[in-house]
Amino acid sequence: MVEDTHQKSPEAAPDDGGRLGNGVSGGGRRPWLLLSALVGLGVAVRLVFLILSGELELWADEAHYVQLAAIWSRFGFYMGSPGYLWPPVYPAFITLFVSFFGEQGITAAKLGQVLLSGLIGASVVLLAHRLFSRRAAMVAGLLWAGYLPLIGYTHYLWPETVFLSFLLPAVYLFAVLLDGDLSAAQTRVHLVLVGALLGGAILTKEVALPLPLLFGLVYVVFRSRSPLQLRIIRAAVLVIATVVIVLPWSLRNAEVYGRWVVGGSTLGRNMLWGVNANYLNFDYTKPGRAEIRA
C-alpha cells in the first residue's frame, strides 16, 4: 500500500493577525472563544428575527414541502410531486418536526433551522481562520451573522439552510485535507466525512451532484507532494463515500419510477422556465408577478 511520506509537521501558533495553518487549534482557547461568540451572535440574531417575523403564510415550494412532510408523517411514504421529484432530506427534516410537535411542527422546524445555521456560521469562521487569519475569521463571522438573506432562509421552509449545513462543513474539511497536516488515519476519516457530507448535500439539493468528482479531481491535482497512486485512491474513497450515501435513494427511485434518478428531478423544468421570456417567478403572489411584468 502506498503511504504518504510528505506529511507536514504541526505549525507553530501564529500571532493574532497571522494565517492559522492548523485551524482553531493553533491559538489555544481564544480561537474557540471567538468561534463560539460569533456563532452565538448569529444564532441569536436569527432567533430574534424569527420571533419578530411571526407566523408567515406558506407559499409555493413551502406549501409543497409541508404537504410532502404531512403525507410522510401520516402515511409513512414519500410521494413525488407532479413534474418534480425533490430529494428526500428536506422533506424528511420537516417530517421529523411535524411527527414530534404536530401542529407546532412548522414553528419547531424553523427553530431547528435557526439552530442548524450555527453549523454554517462555524464553517465560515473556521474556513476564514484556516485560509487567512483570526481577523479575517472575525470579519467573516460578523458578515455571516448579519447577512439578511441567510437570516431569512432560516425563517422559510426552503432547503437552503439544511443544504449549506452539509456543504460548508464539507468545504472546510476538504480545505483541511488539502493542507496535508493530517496523519494517514485522520486523512481517511476526513475523506469519508467530506464524501458523506456531499452525499447529504446532494440528497438535499441535486445541484451538488458534480461536487464529489470535482473535489476528487482537485485533491489529485493539488496534493502533488503525495504519490499519484495514493492521491487517486484517496479521491476514490471520497467519491465512494458519497455514493454510499446516495445509492439507497437512487435504487429506490429505480424501483418506484423505473428511472435512475440520483438526487432529484427539478432542474430541467427550472432551466426551461429560466430561459423562457414569459417566465414567472412563482415565489411571488399573483399581484406581485403582475407588478414585475409591468
CSV table of C-alpha atoms in Angstrom, one decimal:
chain,number,residue,atom,x,y,z
A,1,MET,CA,0.0,0.0,0.0
A,2,VAL,CA,1.3,3.4,-0.9
A,3,GLU,CA,2.0,5.6,2.0
A,4,ASP,CA,2.2,9.4,2.1
A,5,THR,CA,5.7,10.3,3.3
A,6,HIS,CA,5.2,14.0,2.8
A,7,GLN,CA,3.1,14.7,5.9
A,8,LYS,CA,3.6,18.2,7.3
A,9,SER,CA,4.8,18.8,10.8
A,10,PRO,CA,2.4,20.8,13.0
A,11,GLU,CA,2.9,24.5,12.6
A,12,ALA,CA,3.7,26.9,15.4
A,13,ALA,CA,0.9,29.1,16.5
A,14,PRO,CA,1.0,32.4,14.7
A,15,ASP,CA,0.1,35.8,16.1
A,16,ASP,CA,-3.5,37.1,16.1
A,17,GLY,CA,-3.1,38.5,12.6
A,18,GLY,CA,-1.3,35.6,11.0
A,19,ARG,CA,-2.5,32.7,9.0
A,20,LEU,CA,-3.6,29.8,11.1
A,21,GLY,CA,-2.5,26.9,9.0
A,22,ASN,CA,-3.8,24.3,11.5
A,23,GLY,CA,-7.2,25.9,12.1
A,24,VAL,CA,-8.5,26.8,15.5
A,25,SER,CA,-6.1,24.6,17.4
A,26,GLY,CA,-3.2,26.8,16.7
A,27,GLY,CA,-4.2,29.7,19.1
A,28,GLY,CA,-5.2,27.9,22.3
A,29,ARG,CA,-8.6,28.8,23.7
A,30,ARG,CA,-9.0,32.2,22.2
A,31,PRO,CA,-10.0,30.9,18.7
A,32,TRP,CA,-12.6,28.7,20.2
A,33,LEU,CA,-14.0,31.6,22.2
A,34,LEU,CA,-14.1,33.7,19.0
A,35,LEU,CA,-15.9,30.9,17.2
A,36,SER,CA,-18.4,30.4,20.0
A,37,ALA,CA,-19.1,34.2,20.2
A,38,LEU,CA,-19.6,34.7,16.5
A,39,VAL,CA,-21.8,31.6,16.1
A,40,GLY,CA,-23.8,32.5,19.2
A,41,LEU,CA,-24.3,36.0,17.9
A,42,GLY,CA,-25.5,34.8,14.5
A,43,VAL,CA,-27.9,32.3,16.0
A,44,ALA,CA,-29.2,34.9,18.5
A,45,VAL,CA,-29.8,37.4,15.6
A,46,ARG,CA,-31.7,34.7,13.7
A,47,LEU,CA,-33.8,33.8,16.7
A,48,VAL,CA,-34.8,37.5,17.3
A,49,PHE,CA,-35.8,37.8,13.6
A,50,LEU,CA,-37.8,34.6,13.9
A,51,ILE,CA,-39.7,36.0,16.8
A,52,LEU,CA,-40.3,39.3,15.1
A,53,SER,CA,-41.4,37.7,11.9
A,54,GLY,CA,-44.4,35.9,13.5
A,55,GLU,CA,-46.3,33.3,11.5
A,56,LEU,CA,-45.6,33.6,7.8
A,57,GLU,CA,-48.0,32.3,5.3
A,58,LEU,CA,-46.8,29.3,3.4
A,59,TRP,CA,-46.2,30.0,-0.2
A,60,ALA,CA,-45.3,27.9,-3.3
A,61,ASP,CA,-42.5,25.5,-2.5
A,62,GLU,CA,-43.0,25.9,1.2
A,63,ALA,CA,-46.6,24.5,0.9
A,64,HIS,CA,-45.4,21.6,-1.2
A,65,TYR,CA,-42.7,20.7,1.3
A,66,VAL,CA,-45.2,20.8,4.2
A,67,GLN,CA,-47.6,18.6,2.2
A,68,LEU,CA,-44.9,16.1,1.5
A,69,ALA,CA,-43.9,16.1,5.2
A,70,ALA,CA,-47.6,15.7,6.3
A,71,ILE,CA,-48.1,12.7,4.0
A,72,TRP,CA,-44.8,11.1,5.0
A,73,SER,CA,-45.7,11.6,8.7
A,74,ARG,CA,-49.2,10.4,8.4
A,75,PHE,CA,-48.9,7.5,5.9
A,76,GLY,CA,-45.3,6.6,6.1
A,77,PHE,CA,-44.2,7.0,2.5
A,78,TYR,CA,-42.6,9.8,0.4
A,79,MET,CA,-44.7,11.0,-2.5
A,80,GLY,CA,-43.2,12.7,-5.6
A,81,SER,CA,-44.8,15.9,-6.8
A,82,PRO,CA,-46.3,16.2,-10.3
A,83,GLY,CA,-43.5,17.1,-12.6
A,84,TYR,CA,-40.9,17.1,-9.8
A,85,LEU,CA,-39.0,14.6,-7.7
A,86,TRP,CA,-37.5,16.6,-4.8
A,87,PRO,CA,-34.6,15.0,-2.9
A,88,PRO,CA,-35.7,13.5,0.4
A,89,VAL,CA,-33.6,15.1,3.1
A,90,TYR,CA,-35.5,18.4,3.5
A,91,PRO,CA,-39.0,16.8,3.4
A,92,ALA,CA,-37.6,14.3,6.0
A,93,PHE,CA,-36.3,17.2,8.1
A,94,ILE,CA,-39.8,18.8,8.2
A,95,THR,CA,-41.4,15.4,8.7
A,96,LEU,CA,-39.3,14.9,11.8
A,97,PHE,CA,-40.7,18.1,13.4
A,98,VAL,CA,-44.2,17.5,12.3
A,99,SER,CA,-44.2,14.0,13.7
A,100,PHE,CA,-42.9,15.1,17.1
A,101,PHE,CA,-44.6,18.5,17.5
A,102,GLY,CA,-47.8,18.1,15.5
A,103,GLU,CA,-49.4,21.5,14.7
A,104,GLN,CA,-46.4,23.3,16.1
A,105,GLY,CA,-44.1,21.4,13.8
A,106,ILE,CA,-43.7,24.2,11.4
A,107,THR,CA,-42.5,26.6,14.1
A,108,ALA,CA,-40.3,23.9,15.5
A,109,ALA,CA,-38.8,23.3,12.1
A,110,LYS,CA,-37.9,27.0,11.7
A,111,LEU,CA,-36.4,27.0,15.2
A,112,GLY,CA,-34.4,23.9,14.2
A,113,GLN,CA,-33.1,25.7,11.1
A,114,VAL,CA,-32.0,28.7,13.3
A,115,LEU,CA,-30.0,26.3,15.4
A,116,LEU,CA,-28.7,24.4,12.4
A,117,SER,CA,-27.5,27.6,10.9
A,118,GLY,CA,-24.8,27.6,13.6
A,119,LEU,CA,-23.0,24.9,11.6
A,120,ILE,CA,-22.9,27.3,8.6
A,121,GLY,CA,-21.5,30.1,10.7
A,122,ALA,CA,-18.9,27.8,12.3
A,123,SER,CA,-17.8,26.6,8.9
A,124,VAL,CA,-17.5,30.2,7.6
A,125,VAL,CA,-15.4,31.2,10.6
A,126,LEU,CA,-13.2,28.1,10.6
A,127,LEU,CA,-12.6,28.4,6.9
A,128,ALA,CA,-11.6,32.0,7.1
A,129,HIS,CA,-9.4,31.2,10.1
A,130,ARG,CA,-7.6,28.4,8.3
A,131,LEU,CA,-7.1,30.2,5.0
A,132,PHE,CA,-6.3,33.7,6.2
A,133,SER,CA,-6.2,34.9,9.8
A,134,ARG,CA,-8.1,35.5,13.1
A,135,ARG,CA,-9.1,38.9,11.9
A,136,ALA,CA,-10.5,37.5,8.7
A,137,ALA,CA,-12.4,34.9,10.7
A,138,MET,CA,-13.9,37.7,12.8
A,139,VAL,CA,-15.0,39.7,9.8
A,140,ALA,CA,-16.4,36.7,8.0
A,141,GLY,CA,-18.3,35.6,11.1
A,142,LEU,CA,-19.8,39.1,11.5
A,143,LEU,CA,-20.8,39.2,7.9
A,144,TRP,CA,-22.5,35.8,8.2
A,145,ALA,CA,-24.2,36.8,11.5
A,146,GLY,CA,-25.8,39.9,9.8
A,147,TYR,CA,-26.3,38.7,6.3
A,148,LEU,CA,-30.1,39.2,5.8
A,149,PRO,CA,-30.7,36.5,3.0
A,150,LEU,CA,-29.1,33.8,5.1
A,151,ILE,CA,-31.1,35.0,8.1
A,152,GLY,CA,-34.3,34.9,6.0
A,153,TYR,CA,-33.7,31.4,4.8
A,154,THR,CA,-33.9,30.1,8.4
A,155,HIS,CA,-37.4,31.5,8.6
A,156,TYR,CA,-38.8,30.0,5.4
A,157,LEU,CA,-39.4,26.3,4.7
A,158,TRP,CA,-36.8,26.2,1.9
A,159,PRO,CA,-33.9,23.7,1.9
A,160,GLU,CA,-31.1,26.2,1.6
A,161,THR,CA,-30.2,26.2,5.3
A,162,VAL,CA,-30.0,22.4,5.5
A,163,PHE,CA,-28.2,22.3,2.2
A,164,LEU,CA,-25.5,24.7,3.4
A,165,SER,CA,-25.2,22.9,6.7
A,166,PHE,CA,-23.9,19.9,4.7
A,167,LEU,CA,-22.0,21.8,2.0
A,168,LEU,CA,-19.9,24.3,4.0
A,169,PRO,CA,-18.6,21.8,6.6
A,170,ALA,CA,-17.6,19.6,3.6
A,171,VAL,CA,-15.7,22.6,2.1
A,172,TYR,CA,-13.9,23.3,5.4
A,173,LEU,CA,-12.9,19.7,6.0
A,174,PHE,CA,-11.7,19.5,2.4
A,175,ALA,CA,-9.6,22.6,3.0
A,176,VAL,CA,-8.0,20.7,5.9
A,177,LEU,CA,-7.3,17.8,3.7
A,178,LEU,CA,-5.6,19.9,1.1
A,179,ASP,CA,-3.3,21.4,3.7
A,180,GLY,CA,-1.9,17.9,4.4
A,181,ASP,CA,-1.5,18.4,8.2
A,182,LEU,CA,-3.2,15.1,9.0
A,183,SER,CA,-1.9,11.6,9.7
A,184,ALA,CA,-2.9,8.8,7.3
A,185,ALA,CA,-5.7,7.7,9.6
A,186,GLN,CA,-7.0,11.2,10.0
A,187,THR,CA,-6.9,11.7,6.3
A,188,ARG,CA,-9.1,8.6,5.7
A,189,VAL,CA,-11.6,9.9,8.2
A,190,HIS,CA,-11.7,13.3,6.6
A,191,LEU,CA,-12.2,11.8,3.2
A,192,VAL,CA,-15.1,9.7,4.3
A,193,LEU,CA,-16.7,12.7,6.2
A,194,VAL,CA,-16.3,15.0,3.2
A,195,GLY,CA,-17.9,12.4,0.9
A,196,ALA,CA,-20.7,11.7,3.3
A,197,LEU,CA,-21.5,15.4,3.7
A,198,LEU,CA,-21.5,15.9,0.0
A,199,GLY,CA,-23.9,13.0,-0.2
A,200,GLY,CA,-26.2,14.7,2.3
A,201,ALA,CA,-26.0,17.9,0.2
A,202,ILE,CA,-27.0,16.0,-3.0
A,203,LEU,CA,-29.9,14.5,-1.2
A,204,THR,CA,-31.0,18.0,-0.2
A,205,LYS,CA,-30.4,19.8,-3.5
A,206,GLU,CA,-29.3,17.9,-6.5
A,207,VAL,CA,-27.3,20.9,-7.7
A,208,ALA,CA,-24.4,19.5,-5.7
A,209,LEU,CA,-24.2,16.3,-7.8
A,210,PRO,CA,-21.0,17.3,-9.7
A,211,LEU,CA,-19.1,18.2,-6.5
A,212,PRO,CA,-17.7,14.8,-5.4
A,213,LEU,CA,-16.0,14.3,-8.7
A,214,LEU,CA,-14.8,17.9,-8.6
A,215,PHE,CA,-13.4,17.6,-5.1
A,216,GLY,CA,-11.7,14.3,-6.1
A,217,LEU,CA,-10.1,16.0,-9.1
A,218,VAL,CA,-8.9,19.0,-7.0
A,219,TYR,CA,-7.4,16.6,-4.5
A,220,VAL,CA,-5.5,14.7,-7.1
A,221,VAL,CA,-4.2,17.9,-8.8
A,222,PHE,CA,-3.3,20.0,-5.7
A,223,ARG,CA,-1.9,17.3,-3.4
A,224,SER,CA,1.0,16.9,-5.8
A,225,ARG,CA,3.5,16.2,-3.0
A,226,SER,CA,1.9,12.8,-2.4
A,227,PRO,CA,2.4,9.9,-4.9
A,228,LEU,CA,-0.1,9.9,-7.7
A,229,GLN,CA,-1.4,6.4,-6.9
A,230,LEU,CA,-2.2,7.4,-3.4
A,231,ARG,CA,-3.9,10.6,-4.5
A,232,ILE,CA,-6.2,8.7,-6.9
A,233,ILE,CA,-7.0,6.1,-4.2
A,234,ARG,CA,-7.9,8.8,-1.7
A,235,ALA,CA,-10.0,10.7,-4.2
A,236,ALA,CA,-11.8,7.4,-5.0
A,237,VAL,CA,-12.5,7.0,-1.2
A,238,LEU,CA,-14.2,10.4,-1.2
A,239,VAL,CA,-16.4,9.6,-4.2
A,240,ILE,CA,-17.3,6.2,-2.9
A,241,ALA,CA,-18.4,7.7,0.5
A,242,THR,CA,-20.7,9.9,-1.4
A,243,VAL,CA,-22.1,7.0,-3.5
A,244,VAL,CA,-22.8,5.0,-0.3
A,245,ILE,CA,-25.0,7.8,1.0
A,246,VAL,CA,-26.8,8.5,-2.3
A,247,LEU,CA,-27.1,4.9,-3.7
A,248,PRO,CA,-30.1,3.7,-1.5
A,249,TRP,CA,-32.2,6.7,-2.7
A,250,SER,CA,-31.2,6.1,-6.3
A,251,LEU,CA,-32.1,2.4,-6.0
A,252,ARG,CA,-35.5,3.3,-4.5
A,253,ASN,CA,-36.2,5.6,-7.4
A,254,ALA,CA,-35.2,2.9,-9.9
A,255,GLU,CA,-37.7,0.6,-8.2
A,256,VAL,CA,-40.5,3.1,-7.9
A,257,TYR,CA,-40.2,5.1,-11.1
A,258,GLY,CA,-38.3,2.8,-13.4
A,259,ARG,CA,-35.7,5.6,-13.8
A,260,TRP,CA,-32.2,6.1,-12.4
A,261,VAL,CA,-32.8,9.4,-10.5
A,262,VAL,CA,-29.7,10.1,-8.4
A,263,GLY,CA,-30.7,13.2,-6.5
A,264,GLY,CA,-33.9,14.7,-7.8
A,265,SER,CA,-35.7,15.8,-10.9
A,266,THR,CA,-36.4,19.6,-10.8
A,267,LEU,CA,-33.6,21.4,-12.5
A,268,GLY,CA,-34.7,20.7,-16.1
A,269,ARG,CA,-38.1,22.4,-15.7
A,270,ASN,CA,-36.5,25.3,-13.8
A,271,MET,CA,-34.0,25.8,-16.6
A,272,LEU,CA,-36.8,25.7,-19.2
A,273,TRP,CA,-38.6,28.4,-17.4
A,274,GLY,CA,-35.5,30.4,-16.8
A,275,VAL,CA,-34.7,30.7,-20.5
A,276,ASN,CA,-38.3,31.4,-21.4
A,277,ALA,CA,-39.1,35.1,-22.0
A,278,ASN,CA,-42.5,34.5,-20.3
A,279,TYR,CA,-41.0,33.1,-17.1
A,280,LEU,CA,-42.9,34.0,-14.0
A,281,ASN,CA,-41.4,33.8,-10.5
A,282,PHE,CA,-43.8,31.7,-8.5
A,283,ASP,CA,-42.2,32.8,-5.3
A,284,TYR,CA,-44.3,36.0,-5.7
A,285,THR,CA,-48.0,36.3,-5.3
A,286,LYS,CA,-50.1,36.9,-8.5
A,287,PRO,CA,-50.3,40.7,-7.8
A,288,GLY,CA,-46.6,40.7,-7.3
A,289,ARG,CA,-46.0,38.9,-10.5
A,290,ALA,CA,-48.2,41.4,-12.4
A,291,GLU,CA,-46.1,44.3,-11.0
A,292,ILE,CA,-42.9,42.6,-12.1
A,293,ARG,CA,-44.2,42.1,-15.6
A,294,ALA,CA,-45.4,45.6,-15.8
